[in-house]
Every structure is written in C-alpha cells, then in structure tokens.
Amino acid sequence: MPNRQTVTLRAILPMILVAIAAIFALWTLIRSPHYRVDDAYIVARYAENLVHHGRLTWNVNEPPVEGFTGYSLLFIMIIATALHLPPLGIATAVGILAWFIGARLLYECHKPLGVSPWAGSIAATLFLCAAEQTTHAISSLETELFITLTIACAFVASQRGHQESGKGALWPLPILALAVALTRPEGLVVGAAFLFGVLLRERNTWTKWISPILFLFVLPFGALQIFRRLYFGSFLPNTYFAKALEAGQSSVFGSSFSKHASHYILPVLVICVVAVVIGRISNKTISPLSRPYQNARWIFFVGTGPSFIAISVSYLRSDLVMNYSERFAYHLFGLSMLVVLLAIGEFFRHFANITVARPIYSTLFILSGIGLFLPFAHALERHPGERAYRFNYSSSTETHYQLVADWIKREISPNATLAVYPDAGIVPYSTRLRTIDFGKLNDSYLARSGNDPRKTVDYFFERKPDVLMIALTGGLERTYEKTGDLLLADARFSAYRLALLTTNHGTGLAVFVKR
Amino acid sequence: MIRTLGGATLGFLLGVILAASVNPFVGIVGFSESNSSIALGYACCLSIGALVGLAADKQSGFSNRAASAGVGAALALLLAYVFRELPLPWLNLVWLDGTAGPMSELPFVLLPVVGLILGSVFGAARGKAAP
C-alpha cells in the first residue's frame, strides 16, 4: 500500500506539470511583440458609439448595422469604455485570463470524466503550450473567451452526471450556455447541445429544468433576437451575410481543421486506439467504469458531437476571412482538448491492464511516449513562426495603418466620408470618420449583394466617399482582390487622386482623395 | 539474443521483400502525396506487424496466433505513425544532395525498419510470458 507521501506526490506531480506549462505560457506572452487584430477595433468602435453617442451602430447618423460577431466582447468593451478604461487593453486582459482559466478548467475535467489526473495535466499542458494560443489570447478578439466557455459548459454538464436528477444547482449550465451563445453565434449550438445532453439524462425530472432554462437561457436569448430584429432589422448578424460563400467558392476550414487535428488530436487518438486494441486482446477483464462516469461521458459526447458537426458544417459554408493562426479551427480547440483528455485517460486505463511479454510492453511504452510527445513537438515547433507572424502584423500596423490614420487625422476634415477596402479596424477607429466598409462586415448592402465586383464598384461611385484607403498586394497594379483592381481601373475613378502611398515590396496601403 | 537476431533478420527481410513489391507501384513519391499511397504504406506496415506477430508463439504470452497477429499489427500501426510524424531533422533526407523528403515515406526505408524493429521485439518476446 502506498504511503501518505507517495499519495501526496502522485496528486501534486500532475499539477506541477500544468504549473510549468503555465510559466512557459506566461513567458511566451512576455516575449511576444505587441499584437492586436484589426477586427478588434471594429468592436471597440461600436462600444464607443454606444457609450458616447447612445447608438449601437457603425456610423452614428446612419441606420444600425450589426458588424460584430458576438455580444460578450461588446459588453466587455462597453463597460470598459463607460468606466474610461482602454477597451482594447481590457479585451486583451480578458483573453489572457480566459486562456489560463481554460487550462485550469480543462485540468479539472478529469474528475467528472473519470480519467487519471495525468490525462488532465497533459491536456492542460498542451492547451498552454500550443503556439497559436498566445496569438489568440492577446488578439483582443473573443477567440480565447469562446474556447474557455466551451470547456466550462462541458465541465459543468459532465458534473451533472454525478448528481441525482433534478438535484443540486441547476442554474450554472443555462448561464454558461447563454454566455457561450452570446460570445459567438455558433456558441448557441454548443450551449444547446450540452443542455440537451443533460436534459436527456435527467428526463425523469425535466420539469425542474424548465425554470432555469427558460429564465436563464431561452428568454434572454429570445429577447436578444427580438432586439436584433427590431433594432438591426435581422435575426442574423451582418457578418453572417458578409461571410456567406457563393456557389463555386470553397472554404479554408477543411484544410485548416485537418492540419489542426493532425497536429493536436490524431497522435493521441492513435496511441489510445492501439492501447485499447492491445489491452482488449491481451486482457479481456478491464473493469468497466462506474455509472456516474458513464453518465458524465455520455453527456459529454452528446454535447460535443453535435457541436463539432454543426460548427464544422457552418464553417464549411462560410468565407472565413481573418483565419490567422487557424482561428476558426481553434474555436473547437477547447472541445478538441477534452477529446484528447479522454483519449489519454483511456490510454492510461488500458495500458495499465495490458499483459504481454516485457519486450512488447516496453516497445509499446516507448512508442506511446513518443506519440504523446508529438502534439507537444508540433506545438513548440510552431512558436518561432507564430512569434514572427505577430511581429510582422504589429510592424505592418505601425508602418502602414497607424501612419495612414495619423495622416487622415491631420489632413482630412472630420466631416469627410472614408471608404476602407478591406480592413475596417484601426483606421476608422482612430480617425472616427464616417466610414463605408468595403470589407462588407459593417455594410448591410455590401454584405447582402453577393460577390459581384461590378455591383461593388457601382456602389462606391454611388456613395462618393471623400477618401479611399485600399490595401495593395502588388503596388498600384494589384489590390487585395479583383474588385479593388476594377475600382482603380474604372474611368470614374479619375475623380480621385493618389494622396499617400505606403508600401513595402508592393504590399501596403494607398490613400486616394477626391480631386 | 539469437532469437532477437533471428526475429530481426526475418522482419528485415520481410520488409525488404514487401518494399521491392510495392516500390514499382508507388514510384518516386513513395508513401506520400496521395491518400491512397499513404494508406498503402500503413497497410504494408500492418501486414508486416501481423506476419511477425503470427510467427510468435504461445510462449510470448498470447492465447492464440490471431491475438499475437493483432498485437503485431497494432504495434506496427503505432510505429509507422510515429516514424512518419516525428518532426526531427535527421529523419529528413534533405541534407543528401539530389533528394529530399522524410525517410519514412520511402518504402525501402520504412518497411525494412518496421520489420527489423518488430521482428527483434517479437523475437525477444519468445519464451518470455507476460509478467
């Protein structure tokens, strides 16, 4: 029988591993260059317009448009703005905090799911070591918050597997389901799927769930939908229409997610399958899990399966712009890491019961160790690349976007109308000018007009903006996409003159003003 | 020791023979590029594992030959996967002039190595029942 010291050491060692990973994560944050995604400024502009002008809209004196993705980040920025705190700095702090809380929750998930603490610590360590996580944590967008809320939903839902039907606190899950639904539109599926999983298991006492689900999830979300319909004129955000794929277009999600899965999920699944197969062949007496753990896992799979499928299908039908650092695949990272946690847990459970000759056992041990190392190898291998990406992004923000914003503030009248193509973040936010967003997110006409370049060009000349900021990829001959090329080549564009050009090897920004 | 060497020789020869058989079909790209050639690589490794496992006997602790073949195939899958995915520079032939790419994608490297390792493991396991 192990003595007390051994038991304490066994309990502490997995936590030490997570703590070391947390220090590493902190170190990557400290070493990271200043980085903020352009889209975060869009949300900050909405928050400022609401706080300072009382209107939740892109341009103050225009009909409201919903060009932000979710309400959680907006609420955070509204509160920060109202309290005279920097909204983008607060959003970054929330992202970082969410990252560490997510790791902690991920580790804790080993308890309700009935796996070894080592499985929890390995999954949490991977969660903290993945190079892309640093980028998402400091991006000022809602990515990390969404990931953590999905883990929290799974954690609370799987804990219900250990409680008597209808007993205990019923309010945390509906609140978390609402929070995840407010963070990103696809969060509605995650929240609803976990609620459905719990309701299915506790169907005998389903009446006890009516009040919490109705008052904490259905009514608040329903009220938001009514507000959307009345205020913005649509049940769906403008971003949904802006990102809808046209026939013939293909989404980047498939390749992005397969890369993500092959790095972080597949290696663990392979060693789990091999250990289970060898365990079943060599020893048929592996003890089954107790009923509460089976319940918890059942709820987990009912919640995770539909979430994976629904989110993947919606992304496969979308034009995923700003998919930096595999961002859209990372929205599933929390649930992916929970699958990894379960797979590692099953690996440990079966590996401990394998009875084969020692040379075979040792070989399996070594190969499994290398297999477990693979996701970490990929995670660490990506760090220099991610750091370089953040540095380049930050440097291009300073040398192009900030430069243009400062120039516009200095040279252009505050009553002028600015057109941006396609980045509607930092320049409209810094200049506070009335802005037409040709990146579509904040323009209901462009978001719904499809991808016809002619229509977009005609719309530009109908609106007659005073200033145009356009992204270039090959000097003045090649812009961000075909529509931009057509716009610059159009005869009507002779009404504009080039006022500022900031390019580096042909890539950068051009600013045109009305003659 | 003799059993280990015997198993290793048998596994290595099996790998070489299989590599010689599939090499004309996969061509210069080896077990890469398309899903079918990658799947063929795994299938070859599984076959080697199953055959090496079949050669093991009850003294290795298995209840029957099907069980030992199953364990051999499962180990081969893991070995091939780890060999393919390990991101180590020395597993890449780019340092050799005139060629490039991971060694694990070449039939004449992957299959003999898998055969050699599994052959020696199962050879060493003969006569050593499970603990």
XYZ file of C-alpha atoms in Angstrom:
646
model
C 0.000 0.000 0.000
C 1.497 3.382 -0.979
C 2.398 5.604 1.960
C 0.991 9.089 2.529
C 3.978 10.872 0.978
C 3.685 8.827 -2.234
C -0.039 9.590 -2.448
C 0.611 13.325 -1.967
C 3.359 13.268 -4.598
C 1.082 11.473 -7.062
C -1.564 14.152 -6.559
C 0.865 17.050 -6.838
C 3.036 15.980 -9.797
C 0.335 16.453 -12.481
C -0.369 19.926 -11.098
C 3.345 20.752 -11.178
C 3.386 19.841 -14.870
C 0.494 22.261 -15.534
C 2.216 24.946 -13.455
C 5.408 24.596 -15.531
C 3.333 24.882 -18.717
C 1.620 27.982 -17.292
C 5.023 29.574 -16.647
C 6.030 28.735 -20.215
C 2.780 30.299 -21.499
C 3.439 33.405 -19.440
C 6.950 33.569 -20.838
C 5.613 33.438 -24.429
C 3.268 36.309 -23.550
C 6.043 38.421 -22.065
C 8.321 37.784 -25.043
C 5.571 38.415 -27.580
C 5.634 41.623 -29.607
C 2.640 43.943 -29.171
C -0.141 42.440 -31.251
C -3.779 43.317 -31.795
C -6.031 42.112 -34.576
C -7.546 44.806 -36.790
C -11.097 43.423 -36.295
C -10.932 44.131 -32.551
C -11.011 47.868 -33.315
C -14.363 47.340 -35.061
C -15.958 46.109 -31.805
C -14.317 48.985 -29.907
C -15.885 51.467 -32.366
C -19.363 50.030 -31.717
C -18.777 50.221 -27.959
C -17.628 53.848 -28.177
C -20.551 54.823 -30.392
C -22.976 53.379 -27.842
C -21.332 54.944 -24.810
C -20.616 58.366 -26.314
C -23.497 58.750 -28.797
C -26.117 56.379 -27.398
C -26.348 54.334 -30.601
C -25.112 50.791 -31.165
C -24.062 51.294 -34.747
C -21.097 51.578 -37.083
C -21.731 55.158 -38.240
C -23.515 57.340 -35.722
C -26.049 59.025 -38.005
C -26.822 56.006 -40.166
C -29.191 53.029 -39.804
C -27.760 50.472 -37.365
C -25.813 47.512 -38.682
C -24.546 44.532 -36.673
C -20.956 44.180 -37.833
C -19.582 42.500 -34.716
C -19.528 38.757 -34.169
C -20.759 38.338 -30.596
C -22.151 40.306 -27.698
C -19.836 39.174 -24.865
C -16.803 41.032 -26.167
C -19.009 44.019 -26.981
C -20.380 44.099 -23.400
C -16.841 43.952 -22.031
C -15.749 46.834 -24.254
C -18.880 48.857 -23.440
C -18.226 48.504 -19.705
C -14.550 49.387 -20.168
C -15.406 52.452 -22.277
C -18.043 53.601 -19.791
C -15.509 53.277 -16.969
C -12.909 55.219 -19.006
C -10.689 52.139 -19.256
C -8.970 51.217 -22.544
C -11.478 48.812 -24.181
C -8.902 47.008 -26.299
C -6.497 46.579 -23.394
C -9.308 45.133 -21.286
C -10.239 42.771 -24.144
C -6.617 41.567 -24.261
C -6.609 41.053 -20.479
C -9.841 39.036 -20.749
C -8.293 36.888 -23.494
C -5.210 36.138 -21.391
C -7.272 35.444 -18.282
C -9.597 33.171 -20.262
C -6.578 31.207 -21.526
C -5.341 30.389 -18.027
C -8.816 29.745 -16.629
C -9.450 27.457 -19.612
C -6.328 25.432 -18.775
C -7.395 25.163 -15.133
C -10.914 24.023 -16.087
C -9.510 21.567 -18.610
C -7.371 20.004 -15.908
C -10.373 19.791 -13.566
C -12.388 17.948 -16.225
C -10.502 14.748 -15.381
C -12.613 14.409 -12.226
C -16.133 14.227 -13.656
C -14.977 12.298 -16.733
C -13.233 9.665 -14.615
C -9.729 9.777 -16.057
C -6.290 9.956 -14.483
C -5.110 13.400 -13.249
C -2.163 12.889 -15.606
C -4.582 12.923 -18.547
C -5.941 16.238 -17.271
C -2.498 17.664 -16.806
C -1.248 16.556 -20.239
C -4.315 18.067 -21.964
C -3.986 21.303 -19.957
C -0.257 21.456 -20.701
C -0.907 21.086 -24.417
C -3.587 23.770 -24.147
C -0.996 26.126 -22.656
C 1.882 25.163 -24.962
C 0.121 25.391 -28.352
C 1.841 28.259 -30.141
C -1.324 29.666 -31.677
C -2.870 30.090 -28.233
C -0.565 33.019 -27.416
C -1.677 34.759 -30.612
C -5.371 34.228 -29.826
C -5.014 35.203 -26.173
C -3.585 38.644 -26.980
C -5.548 39.280 -30.181
C -8.249 41.300 -28.305
C -10.883 39.174 -30.039
C -13.288 36.704 -28.428
C -11.480 33.503 -29.575
C -9.957 32.542 -26.206
C -13.086 33.501 -24.279
C -15.166 31.275 -26.556
C -12.756 28.340 -26.179
C -12.856 28.620 -22.388
C -16.632 28.928 -22.250
C -16.997 25.736 -24.320
C -14.743 23.935 -21.800
C -16.765 25.391 -18.910
C -20.010 24.151 -20.499
C -18.543 20.659 -20.919
C -17.206 20.666 -17.350
C -20.465 21.739 -15.711
C -22.552 19.456 -17.945
C -20.396 16.401 -17.234
C -20.542 17.147 -13.499
C -24.310 16.670 -13.743
C -23.581 13.016 -14.489
C -22.546 12.603 -10.853
C -25.606 14.255 -9.350
C -29.071 12.971 -8.765
C -31.576 14.003 -11.419
C -33.026 17.422 -10.744
C -30.966 17.889 -7.550
C -28.206 20.401 -6.831
C -27.611 23.752 -8.524
C -29.343 23.807 -11.912
C -28.535 27.405 -12.857
C -24.808 27.245 -13.847
C -25.293 25.336 -17.101
C -28.059 27.558 -18.596
C -25.998 30.651 -17.692
C -22.884 29.217 -19.331
C -24.920 28.130 -22.353
C -26.198 31.708 -22.682
C -22.677 33.128 -22.246
C -21.216 30.896 -24.955
C -24.156 31.709 -27.281
C -23.543 35.425 -26.730
C -19.823 35.105 -27.407
C -20.115 33.700 -30.911
C -23.257 32.773 -32.883
C -22.130 29.140 -33.182
C -21.933 29.036 -29.370
C -25.711 28.623 -29.392
C -25.214 25.104 -30.754
C -22.620 24.277 -28.078
C -24.770 25.563 -25.226
C -27.953 23.950 -26.520
C -26.199 20.608 -27.168
C -24.870 20.343 -23.603
C -28.253 21.381 -22.179
C -29.896 18.750 -24.375
C -27.424 16.110 -23.157
C -28.188 16.894 -19.508
C -31.939 17.056 -20.148
C -31.863 13.657 -21.845
C -30.172 12.085 -18.844
C -32.427 13.855 -16.356
C -35.599 13.415 -18.400
C -37.443 11.964 -15.383
C -37.167 15.311 -13.596
C -37.289 17.536 -16.675
C -39.894 19.816 -15.115
C -37.291 21.056 -12.611
C -35.212 22.288 -15.537
C -37.998 24.361 -17.082
C -37.481 27.487 -14.949
C -33.658 27.697 -15.143
C -33.578 27.006 -18.876
C -36.483 29.319 -19.613
C -35.357 32.262 -17.478
C -31.591 31.951 -17.870
C -31.253 30.761 -21.445
C -34.364 30.838 -23.652
C -35.903 34.165 -22.590
C -32.655 36.216 -22.509
C -31.585 34.808 -25.879
C -35.096 35.271 -27.263
C -35.096 38.880 -26.035
C -31.792 39.433 -27.811
C -33.262 38.026 -31.025
C -36.253 40.357 -30.779
C -33.896 43.273 -30.134
C -31.872 42.252 -33.188
C -34.949 42.079 -35.382
C -36.312 45.416 -34.166
C -33.034 47.343 -33.966
C -30.900 45.882 -36.758
C -33.747 44.509 -38.891
C -32.451 40.932 -38.956
C -32.259 37.891 -36.708
C -28.765 37.188 -38.007
C -25.715 39.455 -37.704
C -24.420 41.276 -40.748
C -21.227 39.220 -40.508
C -23.262 36.103 -41.359
C -24.278 37.568 -44.732
C -20.824 39.046 -45.324
C -19.179 35.640 -44.896
C -21.696 33.525 -46.836
C -19.952 31.525 -49.539
C -21.031 31.929 -53.138
C -21.510 28.893 -55.393
C -18.133 27.682 -56.631
C -16.180 29.170 -53.716
C -14.533 26.814 -51.266
C -13.909 27.309 -47.572
C -10.468 27.160 -45.981
C -11.896 25.400 -42.929
C -11.401 21.821 -44.189
C -7.650 22.170 -44.712
C -7.275 24.368 -41.636
C -9.032 21.916 -39.329
C -7.307 18.840 -40.775
C -3.923 20.473 -40.113
C -5.032 21.355 -36.598
C -6.412 17.859 -35.940
C -3.367 16.081 -37.358
C -1.106 18.087 -35.051
C -3.047 18.029 -31.795
C -5.757 15.354 -31.820
C -4.732 12.499 -34.099
C -1.474 11.437 -32.346
C -3.322 10.930 -29.059
C -6.201 9.119 -30.741
C -3.738 6.747 -32.446
C -1.964 5.766 -29.219
C -5.330 5.426 -27.485
C -6.679 3.092 -30.182
C -3.504 0.981 -30.163
C -3.527 0.677 -26.352
C -7.232 -0.202 -26.328
C -6.759 -2.848 -29.059
C -3.729 -4.419 -27.378
C -5.408 -4.140 -23.969
C -8.548 -5.892 -25.215
C -6.543 -8.609 -26.985
C -4.190 -9.328 -24.101
C -6.532 -8.861 -21.148
C -10.259 -9.171 -21.535
C -11.021 -8.280 -17.925
C -10.732 -4.487 -17.974
C -13.148 -3.265 -15.338
C -15.997 -1.084 -16.633
C -16.480 2.488 -15.472
C -18.925 3.186 -12.685
C -22.364 4.557 -13.608
C -21.716 8.276 -12.764
C -18.639 8.357 -15.009
C -20.572 6.671 -17.797
C -23.305 9.298 -17.398
C -20.769 12.127 -17.454
C -19.138 10.799 -20.606
C -22.496 10.261 -22.267
C -23.457 13.889 -21.601
C -20.037 14.984 -22.845
C -20.402 13.146 -26.146
C -24.000 14.289 -26.675
C -22.772 17.861 -26.203
C -19.522 17.623 -28.141
C -20.603 15.539 -31.153
C -23.379 17.828 -32.456
C -21.249 20.890 -31.640
C -18.371 19.611 -33.767
C -20.663 18.673 -36.642
C -22.806 21.832 -36.637
C -19.871 24.239 -36.296
C -17.822 22.432 -38.946
C -20.737 22.455 -41.396
C -21.371 26.169 -40.804
C -17.676 26.983 -41.310
C -17.506 24.857 -44.445
C -20.261 27.080 -45.864
C -18.512 30.321 -44.925
C -15.863 32.561 -46.411
C -13.589 32.578 -43.374
C -11.685 35.828 -43.620
C -9.111 36.577 -40.898
C -8.337 32.886 -40.393
C -4.983 33.816 -38.884
C -3.309 31.104 -36.774
C -6.076 28.652 -37.784
C -8.510 30.790 -35.757
C -11.689 29.061 -36.852
C -10.279 25.596 -36.146
C -9.263 26.975 -32.744
C -12.883 27.717 -31.867
C -13.120 23.936 -31.482
C -9.852 23.704 -29.555
C -11.485 23.501 -26.128
C -13.668 20.576 -27.138
C -10.747 19.012 -29.055
C -8.613 19.151 -25.916
C -11.387 17.455 -23.959
C -11.414 14.660 -26.539
C -7.616 14.487 -26.107
C -8.060 14.334 -22.320
C -10.493 11.426 -22.630
C -8.266 9.627 -25.141
C -5.227 9.946 -22.849
C -7.348 8.755 -19.924
C -8.480 5.693 -21.852
C -4.896 5.084 -22.940
C -3.736 5.048 -19.294
C -6.630 2.841 -18.193
C -5.973 0.213 -20.861
C -2.204 0.472 -20.788
C -2.167 -0.359 -17.071
C -4.079 -3.575 -17.797
C -2.037 -4.841 -20.737
C -0.463 -8.234 -20.103
C 2.086 -9.020 -22.813
C 5.717 -10.083 -22.736
C 8.050 -7.412 -21.393
C 9.832 -6.566 -24.719
C 6.455 -5.899 -26.372
C 5.235 -3.897 -23.373
C 8.423 -1.813 -23.328
C 8.180 -1.127 -27.062
C 4.570 -0.023 -26.670
C 5.604 2.183 -23.735
C 8.365 3.896 -25.741
C 6.262 4.364 -28.884
C 3.321 5.696 -26.861
C 5.656 8.119 -25.105
C 6.854 9.404 -28.477
C 3.238 9.525 -29.679
C 2.272 11.637 -26.670
C 5.232 13.895 -27.353
C 4.147 14.534 -30.981
C 1.462 17.174 -30.234
C 3.968 18.982 -27.994
C 6.633 18.779 -30.698
C 4.217 20.385 -33.161
C 3.132 22.963 -30.574
C 6.702 24.000 -29.774
C 7.811 23.850 -33.408
C 5.189 26.498 -34.290
C 6.315 29.061 -31.685
C 9.001 30.879 -33.762
C 6.621 31.089 -36.745
C 3.772 32.461 -34.630
C 6.058 34.993 -32.999
C 7.298 36.110 -36.421
C 3.683 36.420 -37.595
C 2.766 38.602 -34.618
C 5.863 40.717 -35.123
C 5.135 41.236 -38.853
C 1.484 42.060 -38.182
C 2.397 44.508 -35.478
C 5.090 46.095 -37.602
C 2.731 46.483 -40.591
C 0.137 48.070 -38.286
C 2.714 50.626 -37.176
C 4.235 51.333 -40.576
C 1.064 51.328 -42.664
C -2.224 51.590 -40.770
C -1.142 53.901 -37.962
C 0.669 56.089 -40.485
C -2.456 56.363 -42.643
C -4.660 57.056 -39.614
C -2.356 59.847 -38.429
C -2.196 61.356 -41.908
C -6.002 61.311 -42.285
C -6.464 62.927 -38.882
C -4.021 65.652 -39.882
C -5.084 66.318 -43.477
C -8.741 65.381 -43.818
C -11.791 67.174 -42.488
C -13.552 65.386 -39.584
C -16.805 65.587 -41.594
C -15.377 63.624 -44.535
C -16.538 60.142 -45.509
C -13.895 57.441 -45.576
C -14.066 54.220 -47.601
C -11.888 51.324 -46.454
C -11.024 48.294 -48.506
C -10.964 45.796 -46.823
C -9.593 46.499 -43.298
C -12.130 48.442 -41.257
C -10.354 48.302 -37.910
C -7.655 50.654 -36.793
C -8.070 53.482 -39.348
C -11.847 54.082 -38.905
C -11.450 53.630 -35.113
C -8.574 56.121 -34.837
C -9.993 58.727 -37.230
C -13.634 58.444 -36.014
C -14.709 59.324 -39.574
C -17.981 58.179 -41.106
C -16.811 55.009 -42.872
C -18.051 52.799 -45.685
C -16.669 49.306 -45.104
C -15.881 47.565 -48.397
C -14.727 44.598 -46.330
C -18.550 44.088 -46.055
C -18.737 43.381 -42.306
C -20.231 46.782 -41.461
C -22.277 47.484 -44.558
C -25.620 45.762 -44.922
C -25.875 46.429 -48.663
C -22.435 45.007 -49.496
C -22.895 42.032 -47.138
C -26.071 41.034 -48.951
C -25.101 41.926 -52.516
C -23.002 38.832 -53.157
C -19.602 38.818 -54.763
C -20.371 40.697 -57.962
C -17.386 43.085 -58.368
C -19.336 45.386 -60.722
C -22.055 45.961 -58.118
C -19.444 46.828 -55.517
C -17.683 49.280 -57.853
C -21.002 50.960 -58.749
C -21.858 51.190 -55.051
C -18.576 53.011 -54.439
C -19.402 55.691 -57.031
C -22.973 55.989 -55.737
C -21.728 56.695 -52.204
C -18.928 59.028 -53.437
C -16.642 58.823 -50.379
C -14.161 61.676 -49.880
C -11.255 59.377 -49.076
C -10.416 55.798 -50.023
C -7.925 53.627 -48.141
C -7.183 50.488 -50.125
C -4.863 47.551 -49.395
C -2.305 46.752 -52.102
C -0.570 43.434 -52.696
C 1.373 44.262 -55.876
C 1.792 48.010 -55.985
C -0.936 50.118 -57.591
C -1.461 47.448 -60.227
C -2.764 44.805 -57.840
C -5.020 45.310 -54.855
C -6.373 42.942 -52.219
C -8.779 41.330 -54.697
C -10.319 41.676 -58.148
C -12.966 44.212 -57.080
C -10.261 46.604 -55.927
C -8.424 46.253 -59.258
C -11.649 47.032 -61.135
C -12.293 50.042 -58.912
C -8.867 51.612 -59.550
C -9.111 50.883 -63.289
C -12.622 52.377 -63.629
C -12.815 55.604 -65.689
C -14.906 57.267 -62.958
C -12.012 56.820 -60.548
C -10.203 59.711 -62.297
C -12.175 61.898 -59.869
C -9.714 60.729 -57.210
C -6.001 61.396 -56.847
C -3.342 59.428 -55.015
C -2.528 61.275 -51.802
C -0.493 58.788 -49.790
C 1.280 55.576 -50.646
C 2.834 53.374 -48.009
C 4.173 50.144 -49.456
C 6.931 47.698 -48.783
C 7.811 45.498 -51.787
C 4.442 46.380 -53.313
C 2.420 45.470 -50.227
C 0.811 48.162 -48.135
C -1.816 50.870 -48.387
C -2.810 53.613 -50.801
C -4.937 56.599 -49.859
C -6.892 58.399 -52.568
C -8.782 61.651 -52.041
C -11.378 63.413 -54.166
C -9.857 65.943 -56.573
C 19.938 -12.918 -28.190
C 19.805 -15.455 -31.001
C 16.010 -15.261 -31.013
C 16.174 -11.474 -31.183
C 18.650 -11.547 -34.069
C 16.631 -14.219 -35.845
C 13.422 -12.204 -35.457
C 15.174 -9.052 -36.631
C 16.547 -10.797 -39.734
C 13.167 -12.288 -40.552
C 11.379 -8.948 -40.079
C 14.008 -7.058 -42.074
C 13.813 -9.492 -44.988
C 10.038 -9.329 -44.916
C 10.234 -5.525 -45.086
C 12.714 -5.577 -47.979
C 10.608 -8.064 -49.964
C 7.438 -6.040 -49.413
C 9.249 -2.800 -50.294
C 10.551 -4.365 -53.517
C 6.998 -5.461 -54.355
C 5.284 -2.103 -53.813
C 8.064 0.219 -54.981
C 7.238 -0.095 -58.713
C 3.620 0.888 -57.982
C 4.231 3.907 -55.780
C 7.138 5.273 -57.822
C 9.341 8.166 -56.792
C 6.778 9.744 -54.394
C 6.768 6.658 -52.161
C 4.144 6.636 -49.427
C 3.297 10.329 -49.795
C 1.331 12.780 -51.931
C -1.989 10.936 -52.269
C -4.187 9.388 -49.596
C -4.081 6.034 -51.404
C -0.286 5.792 -51.293
C -0.230 6.856 -47.623
C -2.874 4.213 -46.865
C -0.793 1.660 -48.806
C 2.196 2.497 -46.602
C 0.158 1.851 -43.462
C -1.325 -1.330 -44.970
C 2.174 -2.662 -45.706
C 3.305 -1.920 -42.142
C 0.194 -3.581 -40.713
C 0.882 -6.655 -42.853
C 4.466 -6.862 -41.593
C 3.270 -6.480 -37.996
C 0.605 -9.150 -38.410
C 3.052 -11.581 -40.079
C 5.736 -11.030 -37.445
C 3.077 -11.473 -34.756
C 1.892 -14.690 -36.392
C 5.398 -16.075 -36.126
C 5.315 -15.552 -32.325
C 4.005 -18.438 -30.275
C 2.119 -19.003 -27.031
C 5.383 -18.722 -25.131
C 5.188 -14.996 -25.794
C 2.106 -14.837 -23.621
C -0.637 -14.785 -26.260
C -3.648 -17.044 -26.104
C -3.624 -17.737 -29.835
C -1.984 -16.695 -33.092
C -4.772 -14.286 -34.004
C -4.084 -12.377 -30.782
C -0.353 -12.144 -31.464
C -1.035 -11.075 -35.065
C -3.440 -8.408 -33.773
C -0.891 -7.065 -31.291
C 1.781 -7.083 -34.031
C -0.487 -5.137 -36.401
C -1.422 -2.601 -33.696
C 2.242 -2.052 -32.782
C 3.140 -1.703 -36.463
C 0.471 0.958 -36.901
C 1.844 2.942 -33.974
C 5.444 2.509 -35.136
C 4.665 3.629 -38.687
C 2.638 6.592 -37.420
C 5.338 7.749 -35.016
C 8.042 7.305 -37.653
C 6.053 9.325 -40.188
C 5.036 12.139 -37.851
C 8.158 12.708 -35.776
C 9.365 16.174 -36.787
C 13.093 15.544 -36.462
C 15.552 16.961 -38.999
C 17.618 13.793 -39.172
C 14.566 11.887 -40.368
C 14.532 14.130 -43.417
C 16.781 13.346 -46.375
C 17.051 16.949 -47.463
C 20.719 17.043 -46.390
C 21.526 14.486 -49.084
C 22.125 16.240 -52.391
C 19.733 15.259 -55.111
C 16.944 14.068 -52.883
C 14.621 15.438 -50.261
C 11.735 14.478 -48.038
C 11.109 12.375 -44.978
C 12.750 8.947 -44.922
C 9.551 7.446 -43.559
C 7.871 7.990 -46.902
C 10.305 5.725 -48.748
C 9.223 2.055 -48.937
C 12.839 0.839 -48.836
C 13.387 2.708 -45.565
C 10.048 2.446 -43.776
C 9.201 -1.203 -44.350
C 12.606 -2.776 -43.513
C 12.858 -0.575 -40.381
C 9.373 -1.567 -39.221
C 10.176 -5.220 -39.960
C 13.535 -5.016 -38.182
C 12.140 -3.410 -35.017
C 9.030 -5.568 -34.736
C 10.970 -8.717 -35.656
C 13.502 -8.115 -32.891
C 10.762 -7.241 -30.362
C 8.726 -10.358 -31.066
C 11.925 -12.417 -31.296
C 12.970 -11.190 -27.854
C 9.464 -11.857 -26.533
C 9.582 -15.544 -27.478
C 9.834 -17.618 -24.382
C 9.028 -14.692 -22.116
C 5.468 -14.977 -20.982
C 3.589 -11.933 -19.747
C 4.646 -10.690 -16.309
